[in-house]
mmCIF file of C-alpha atoms in Angstrom:
data_model
loop_
_atom_site.group_PDB
_atom_site.id
_atom_site.type_symbol
_atom_site.label_atom_id
_atom_site.label_comp_id
_atom_site.label_asym_id
_atom_site.label_seq_id
_atom_site.Cartn_x
_atom_site.Cartn_y
_atom_site.Cartn_z
ATOM 1 C CA UNK A 7 10.705 12.859 -18.058
ATOM 2 C CA UNK A 8 9.246 14.518 -14.940
ATOM 3 C CA UNK A 9 6.854 12.664 -13.080
ATOM 4 C CA UNK A 10 4.495 13.355 -10.110
ATOM 5 C CA UNK A 11 2.909 11.192 -7.726
ATOM 6 C CA UNK A 12 -0.355 11.397 -5.602
ATOM 7 C CA UNK A 13 -2.925 9.522 -4.126
ATOM 8 C CA UNK A 14 -6.217 9.005 -2.431
ATOM 9 C CA UNK A 15 -6.504 6.269 0.420
ATOM 10 C CA UNK A 16 -4.453 3.661 2.461
ATOM 11 C CA UNK A 17 -1.186 2.992 3.787
ATOM 12 C CA UNK A 18 -0.691 0.410 0.634
ATOM 13 C CA UNK A 19 -1.598 3.074 -1.817
ATOM 14 C CA UNK A 20 1.404 5.087 0.459
ATOM 15 C CA UNK A 21 3.469 2.335 -0.357
ATOM 16 C CA UNK A 22 3.015 1.916 -3.640
ATOM 17 C CA UNK A 23 3.665 5.530 -4.709
ATOM 18 C CA UNK A 24 6.532 5.436 -2.491
ATOM 19 C CA UNK A 25 7.831 2.254 -4.331
ATOM 20 C CA UNK A 26 7.111 3.572 -7.778
ATOM 21 C CA UNK A 27 8.874 6.683 -6.881
ATOM 22 C CA UNK A 28 11.823 5.178 -6.168
ATOM 23 C CA UNK A 29 11.801 2.935 -9.165
ATOM 24 C CA UNK A 30 11.320 5.415 -11.415
ATOM 25 C CA UNK A 31 14.159 7.645 -9.759
ATOM 26 C CA UNK A 32 16.374 4.564 -9.986
ATOM 27 C CA UNK A 33 15.321 4.301 -13.838
ATOM 28 C CA UNK A 34 16.459 7.760 -14.518
ATOM 29 C CA UNK A 35 13.033 9.676 -14.409
ATOM 30 C CA UNK A 36 12.985 12.745 -12.300
ATOM 31 C CA UNK A 37 10.317 12.690 -9.641
ATOM 32 C CA UNK A 38 9.116 16.211 -8.859
ATOM 33 C CA UNK A 39 7.401 17.909 -5.797
ATOM 34 C CA UNK A 40 4.999 19.830 -7.927
ATOM 35 C CA UNK A 41 2.285 18.636 -9.880
ATOM 36 C CA UNK A 42 3.196 21.835 -12.029
ATOM 37 C CA UNK A 43 6.591 20.920 -13.054
ATOM 38 C CA UNK A 44 5.464 17.215 -14.279
ATOM 39 C CA UNK A 45 5.254 15.947 -17.784
ATOM 40 C CA UNK A 46 3.156 12.927 -16.123
ATOM 41 C CA UNK A 47 0.826 12.894 -13.063
ATOM 42 C CA UNK A 48 0.271 9.674 -11.569
ATOM 43 C CA UNK A 49 -2.728 9.293 -9.093
ATOM 44 C CA UNK A 50 -3.215 6.110 -6.940
ATOM 45 C CA UNK A 51 -6.983 5.810 -6.217
ATOM 46 C CA UNK A 52 -9.020 4.398 -3.695
ATOM 47 C CA UNK A 53 -12.645 3.103 -4.014
ATOM 48 C CA UNK A 54 -13.268 1.490 -0.494
ATOM 49 C CA UNK A 55 -16.253 3.877 -0.021
ATOM 50 C CA UNK A 56 -18.245 5.942 -2.178
ATOM 51 C CA UNK A 57 -16.351 9.067 -0.904
ATOM 52 C CA UNK A 58 -13.006 7.456 -1.515
ATOM 53 C CA UNK A 59 -14.019 6.989 -5.507
ATOM 54 C CA UNK A 60 -15.551 10.438 -5.452
ATOM 55 C CA UNK A 61 -11.985 12.217 -4.246
ATOM 56 C CA UNK A 62 -10.138 9.925 -6.631
ATOM 57 C CA UNK A 63 -12.251 11.346 -9.350
ATOM 58 C CA UNK A 64 -11.992 14.628 -8.033
ATOM 59 C CA UNK A 65 -8.237 14.428 -7.744
ATOM 60 C CA UNK A 66 -8.024 13.275 -11.176
ATOM 61 C CA UNK A 67 -9.874 16.141 -12.544
ATOM 62 C CA UNK A 68 -8.247 18.773 -10.332
ATOM 63 C CA UNK A 69 -4.705 17.688 -12.175
ATOM 64 C CA UNK A 70 -6.203 17.645 -15.324
ATOM 65 C CA UNK A 71 -7.878 21.334 -15.038
ATOM 66 C CA UNK A 72 -4.845 22.852 -13.134
ATOM 67 C CA UNK A 73 -1.794 21.047 -14.518
ATOM 68 C CA UNK A 74 -0.517 20.467 -17.873
ATOM 69 C CA UNK A 75 0.913 17.386 -18.000
ATOM 70 C CA UNK A 76 -0.668 13.941 -18.607
ATOM 71 C CA UNK A 77 -2.678 12.688 -15.955
ATOM 72 C CA UNK A 78 -2.544 8.855 -15.133
ATOM 73 C CA UNK A 79 -5.378 6.972 -13.095
ATOM 74 C CA UNK A 80 -3.757 4.042 -11.175
ATOM 75 C CA UNK A 81 -5.000 1.379 -8.493
ATOM 76 C CA UNK A 82 -8.119 0.178 -7.374
ATOM 77 C CA UNK A 83 -10.861 2.690 -8.274
ATOM 78 C CA UNK A 84 -9.951 1.967 -12.454
ATOM 79 C CA UNK A 85 -9.725 -1.614 -11.662
ATOM 80 C CA UNK A 86 -13.280 -1.348 -10.404
ATOM 81 C CA UNK A 87 -14.863 0.760 -12.540
ATOM 82 C CA UNK A 88 -12.662 0.381 -15.381
ATOM 83 C CA UNK A 89 -15.112 1.954 -18.036
ATOM 84 C CA UNK A 90 -15.875 5.197 -16.107
ATOM 85 C CA UNK A 91 -11.949 5.711 -15.657
ATOM 86 C CA UNK A 92 -11.490 5.384 -19.512
ATOM 87 C CA UNK A 93 -13.591 7.710 -19.697
ATOM 88 C CA UNK A 94 -12.434 10.287 -17.730
ATOM 89 C CA UNK A 95 -8.344 9.714 -18.360
ATOM 90 C CA UNK A 96 -8.688 7.881 -21.775
ATOM 91 C CA UNK A 97 -7.445 4.264 -22.256
ATOM 92 C CA UNK A 98 -4.046 4.742 -22.580
ATOM 93 C CA UNK A 99 -4.054 6.426 -18.808
ATOM 94 C CA UNK A 100 -5.601 4.112 -17.039
ATOM 95 C CA UNK A 101 -3.050 1.550 -14.819
ATOM 96 C CA UNK A 102 -4.976 -0.842 -13.311
ATOM 97 C CA UNK A 103 -3.787 -2.942 -10.080
ATOM 98 C CA UNK A 104 -2.445 -5.996 -11.745
ATOM 99 C CA UNK A 105 -0.194 -3.332 -13.994
ATOM 100 C CA UNK A 106 0.936 -1.094 -11.513
ATOM 101 C CA UNK A 107 4.422 -3.280 -10.731
ATOM 102 C CA UNK A 108 4.960 -2.934 -14.702
ATOM 103 C CA UNK A 109 4.479 0.862 -15.321
ATOM 104 C CA UNK A 110 7.319 1.544 -17.543
ATOM 105 C CA UNK A 111 5.320 0.870 -20.852
ATOM 106 C CA UNK A 112 3.491 4.661 -19.752
ATOM 107 C CA UNK A 113 6.857 6.061 -20.802
ATOM 108 C CA UNK A 114 7.886 4.561 -24.014
ATOM 109 C CA UNK A 115 8.498 7.978 -25.325
ATOM 110 C CA UNK A 116 11.589 8.636 -22.733
ATOM 111 C CA UNK A 117 14.802 6.947 -22.766
ATOM 112 C CA UNK A 118 15.931 6.919 -19.267
ATOM 113 C CA UNK A 119 19.570 6.024 -17.672
ATOM 114 C CA UNK A 120 19.648 4.132 -14.508
ATOM 115 C CA UNK A 121 21.474 6.145 -11.995
ATOM 116 C CA UNK A 122 21.908 5.898 -8.235
ATOM 117 C CA UNK A 123 20.286 7.824 -5.581
ATOM 118 C CA UNK A 124 20.684 9.304 -1.844
ATOM 119 C CA UNK A 125 17.927 10.168 -0.822
ATOM 120 C CA UNK A 126 13.949 8.992 -0.922
ATOM 121 C CA UNK A 127 12.436 10.812 -3.869
ATOM 122 C CA UNK A 128 10.668 14.177 -2.695
ATOM 123 C CA UNK A 129 6.745 13.431 -3.140
ATOM 124 C CA UNK A 130 5.653 17.165 -2.094
ATOM 125 C CA UNK A 131 2.755 16.796 -0.172
ATOM 126 C CA UNK A 132 2.892 12.928 0.200
ATOM 127 C CA UNK A 133 6.488 12.688 1.428
ATOM 128 C CA UNK A 134 7.086 10.828 4.502
ATOM 129 C CA UNK A 135 10.072 10.393 6.665
ATOM 130 C CA UNK A 136 9.062 6.740 7.487
ATOM 131 C CA UNK A 137 8.834 4.273 4.533
ATOM 132 C CA UNK A 138 5.912 2.316 3.708
ATOM 133 C CA UNK A 139 6.797 -1.124 2.214
ATOM 134 C CA UNK A 140 4.022 -3.307 0.539
ATOM 135 C CA UNK A 141 4.602 -7.041 1.743
ATOM 136 C CA UNK A 142 1.133 -8.493 0.544
ATOM 137 C CA UNK A 143 -1.782 -7.449 -1.693
ATOM 138 C CA UNK A 144 -5.447 -8.423 -2.283
ATOM 139 C CA UNK A 145 -7.760 -10.603 0.424
ATOM 140 C CA UNK A 146 -9.360 -14.005 0.979
ATOM 141 C CA UNK A 147 -12.197 -12.718 3.302
ATOM 142 C CA UNK A 148 -15.594 -12.287 1.596
ATOM 143 C CA UNK A 149 -16.920 -9.325 3.621
ATOM 144 C CA UNK A 150 -20.214 -8.177 2.052
ATOM 145 C CA UNK A 151 -19.433 -4.559 2.051
ATOM 146 C CA UNK A 152 -16.158 -4.341 0.782
ATOM 147 C CA UNK A 153 -14.908 -3.566 -2.567
ATOM 148 C CA UNK A 154 -11.514 -3.616 -2.703
ATOM 149 C CA UNK A 155 -11.509 -7.550 -2.422
ATOM 150 C CA UNK A 156 -12.782 -6.800 -5.989
ATOM 151 C CA UNK A 157 -10.488 -4.511 -7.029
ATOM 152 C CA UNK A 158 -7.332 -6.105 -5.408
ATOM 153 C CA UNK A 159 -8.225 -9.623 -5.919
ATOM 154 C CA UNK A 160 -7.096 -12.594 -3.704
ATOM 155 C CA UNK A 161 -4.649 -12.562 -1.264
ATOM 156 C CA UNK A 162 -0.815 -13.069 -2.440
ATOM 157 C CA UNK A 163 2.349 -12.220 -0.810
ATOM 158 C CA UNK A 164 5.552 -10.687 -1.795
ATOM 159 C CA UNK A 165 8.546 -12.872 -1.438
ATOM 160 C CA UNK A 166 10.640 -12.371 1.665
ATOM 161 C CA UNK A 167 13.688 -11.715 0.008
ATOM 162 C CA UNK A 168 12.262 -8.751 -1.933
ATOM 163 C CA UNK A 169 10.871 -7.532 1.255
ATOM 164 C CA UNK A 170 14.237 -7.782 2.904
ATOM 165 C CA UNK A 171 15.491 -6.140 -0.313
ATOM 166 C CA UNK A 172 13.277 -3.190 -0.383
ATOM 167 C CA UNK A 173 13.607 -2.270 3.567
ATOM 168 C CA UNK A 174 17.595 -2.630 3.249
ATOM 169 C CA UNK A 175 17.525 -0.088 0.002
ATOM 170 C CA UNK A 176 15.570 2.314 2.335
ATOM 171 C CA UNK A 177 18.075 1.714 5.143
ATOM 172 C CA UNK A 178 20.773 2.833 2.596
ATOM 173 C CA UNK A 179 18.782 6.070 1.858
ATOM 174 C CA UNK A 180 18.686 7.101 5.605
ATOM 175 C CA UNK A 181 15.225 5.686 6.186
ATOM 176 C CA UNK A 182 14.763 4.969 10.375
ATOM 177 C CA UNK A 183 11.221 3.529 10.284
ATOM 178 C CA UNK A 184 9.170 1.339 7.712
ATOM 179 C CA UNK A 185 5.382 0.637 8.026
ATOM 180 C CA UNK A 186 4.592 -3.210 6.834
ATOM 181 C CA UNK A 187 1.446 -2.876 4.706
ATOM 182 C CA UNK A 188 -1.147 -4.948 2.868
ATOM 183 C CA UNK A 189 -4.725 -5.336 2.198
ATOM 184 C CA UNK A 190 -4.817 -8.567 4.768
ATOM 185 C CA UNK A 191 -1.512 -8.308 5.932
ATOM 186 C CA UNK A 192 -1.858 -11.348 8.662
ATOM 187 C CA UNK A 193 -2.070 -13.334 5.166
ATOM 188 C CA UNK A 194 0.864 -13.270 4.370
ATOM 189 C CA UNK A 195 2.535 -16.364 3.618
ATOM 190 C CA UNK A 196 6.407 -17.562 2.675
ATOM 191 C CA UNK A 197 6.640 -20.291 -0.147
ATOM 192 C CA UNK A 198 6.902 -22.804 2.479
ATOM 193 C CA UNK A 199 3.837 -21.587 4.426
ATOM 194 C CA UNK A 200 5.546 -19.810 7.162
ATOM 195 C CA UNK A 201 3.375 -16.751 8.382
ATOM 196 C CA UNK A 202 3.724 -12.981 9.318
ATOM 197 C CA UNK A 203 5.548 -13.546 12.609
ATOM 198 C CA UNK A 204 8.350 -15.654 10.392
ATOM 199 C CA UNK A 205 8.638 -12.546 8.381
ATOM 200 C CA UNK A 206 9.199 -10.237 10.905
ATOM 201 C CA UNK A 207 11.846 -12.461 12.470
ATOM 202 C CA UNK A 208 13.446 -12.470 9.104
ATOM 203 C CA UNK A 209 13.460 -8.574 8.962
ATOM 204 C CA UNK A 210 14.921 -8.184 12.450
ATOM 205 C CA UNK A 211 17.517 -10.503 11.728
ATOM 206 C CA UNK A 212 18.535 -9.605 8.225
ATOM 207 C CA UNK A 213 18.146 -5.340 8.424
ATOM 208 C CA UNK A 214 19.143 -3.131 10.601
ATOM 209 C CA UNK A 215 16.186 -0.798 10.084
ATOM 210 C CA UNK A 216 15.576 0.731 13.939
ATOM 211 C CA UNK A 217 11.832 0.775 13.973
ATOM 212 C CA UNK A 218 9.309 -1.364 12.353
ATOM 213 C CA UNK A 219 5.414 -0.794 12.318
ATOM 214 C CA UNK A 220 2.501 -3.013 11.476
ATOM 215 C CA UNK A 221 -0.337 -1.591 9.673
ATOM 216 C CA UNK A 222 -3.791 -2.782 10.376
ATOM 217 C CA UNK A 223 -4.358 -6.262 11.091
ATOM 218 C CA UNK A 224 -7.579 -8.359 11.271
ATOM 219 C CA UNK A 225 -8.483 -9.749 14.912
ATOM 220 C CA UNK A 226 -8.681 -13.143 13.963
ATOM 221 C CA UNK A 227 -4.934 -12.977 12.566
ATOM 222 C CA UNK A 228 -3.185 -11.780 15.787
ATOM 223 C CA UNK A 229 -1.739 -14.926 17.350
ATOM 224 C CA UNK A 230 0.013 -15.399 20.555
ATOM 225 C CA UNK A 231 3.408 -15.274 18.934
ATOM 226 C CA UNK A 232 2.926 -12.294 17.059
ATOM 227 C CA UNK A 233 2.088 -10.419 20.574
ATOM 228 C CA UNK A 234 5.305 -12.386 21.946
ATOM 229 C CA UNK A 235 7.614 -10.583 19.359
ATOM 230 C CA UNK A 236 7.036 -7.158 20.594
ATOM 231 C CA UNK A 237 9.499 -7.710 23.652
ATOM 232 C CA UNK A 238 11.502 -6.486 20.896
ATOM 233 C CA UNK A 239 12.309 -2.861 21.431
ATOM 234 C CA UNK A 240 12.931 -2.453 17.164
ATOM 235 C CA UNK A 241 9.055 -3.539 16.711
ATOM 236 C CA UNK A 242 6.784 -0.548 17.373
ATOM 237 C CA UNK A 243 4.004 -1.817 20.117
ATOM 238 C CA UNK A 244 1.115 -0.423 18.603
ATOM 239 C CA UNK A 245 -1.516 -2.356 16.538
ATOM 240 C CA UNK A 246 -4.740 -1.384 14.553
ATOM 241 C CA UNK A 247 -6.914 -3.741 14.545
ATOM 242 C CA UNK A 248 -10.580 -3.158 13.119
ATOM 243 C CA UNK A 249 -13.548 -4.680 14.909
ATOM 244 C CA UNK A 250 -16.062 -2.681 12.221
ATOM 245 C CA UNK A 251 -19.139 -3.087 14.460
ATOM 246 C CA UNK A 252 -19.936 -4.187 18.074
ATOM 247 C CA UNK A 253 -22.994 -5.901 17.368
ATOM 248 C CA UNK A 254 -22.948 -9.791 16.400
ATOM 249 C CA UNK A 255 -25.993 -9.288 14.186
ATOM 250 C CA UNK A 256 -23.818 -6.464 12.108
ATOM 251 C CA UNK A 257 -20.756 -8.915 12.240
ATOM 252 C CA UNK A 258 -22.576 -11.333 10.511
ATOM 253 C CA UNK A 259 -24.527 -9.135 7.768
ATOM 254 C CA UNK A 260 -21.096 -8.005 7.007
ATOM 255 C CA UNK A 261 -19.910 -11.646 7.089
ATOM 256 C CA UNK A 262 -17.233 -10.630 9.369
ATOM 257 C CA UNK A 263 -15.530 -13.741 10.946
ATOM 258 C CA UNK A 264 -15.675 -13.519 14.868
ATOM 259 C CA UNK A 265 -17.608 -12.361 17.084
ATOM 260 C CA UNK A 266 -17.485 -9.052 19.732
ATOM 261 C CA UNK A 267 -16.869 -11.458 22.226
ATOM 262 C CA UNK A 268 -13.775 -12.897 20.635
ATOM 263 C CA UNK A 269 -12.717 -9.309 20.031
ATOM 264 C CA UNK A 270 -12.932 -8.404 23.481
ATOM 265 C CA UNK A 271 -11.255 -11.772 24.555
ATOM 266 C CA UNK A 272 -8.141 -10.769 22.503
ATOM 267 C CA UNK A 273 -7.913 -7.289 23.604
ATOM 268 C CA UNK A 274 -8.248 -7.823 27.629
#
């Protein structure tokens, strides 16, 4: 069976199709770079804004109209708008967020044979030379404007050994840079309660990946210990730290922790 993967949205969605493509390839499925070649087309969707939800539906309809393969809607939009997704693609072609790590029931008609691969699967227009590694999902914040927390649920962390295994597998495939991603990446915790800093320390110690990046992290989760870690040249010295508004009144209405002054103190 041939599968094509596409996505709308954030780096976390990219990480998810990266991993799904690799898992499919290892299970013997053929990941193809062109939707016209595919038996199944999987779209990892987004609903963080109304436009993202509209773009997700537009992409699904595009593949329904232009390709011959079965179209599957995966991720945040069907998780938040399940009935709408089922109406668009059919109940059997909806993969919610809590099902996306176990997608192989979608392909019950196939009989794959596990195999080794020597390079990352070709995702066509979504192909990236770096690898996006999902270390965390969900969010414990209660920002009033955010639908993602509803679509993805509470914060939960991937075990450190799983993260190390994912990165080492990418190193074996020739990847030189990984981006650690999550909905609330600063909320990552080990089973013993250690934070993101310990995860990064372990990655630096137990992998040979040359470059590590951290995706968007909330300002109240940037610690002095984390900043000090950028003394290691393998950790790329850039952070995306979202404020959302420079006005305290708006931040309170958005139910964002912290203030503009706290943000200013962090940066300067």
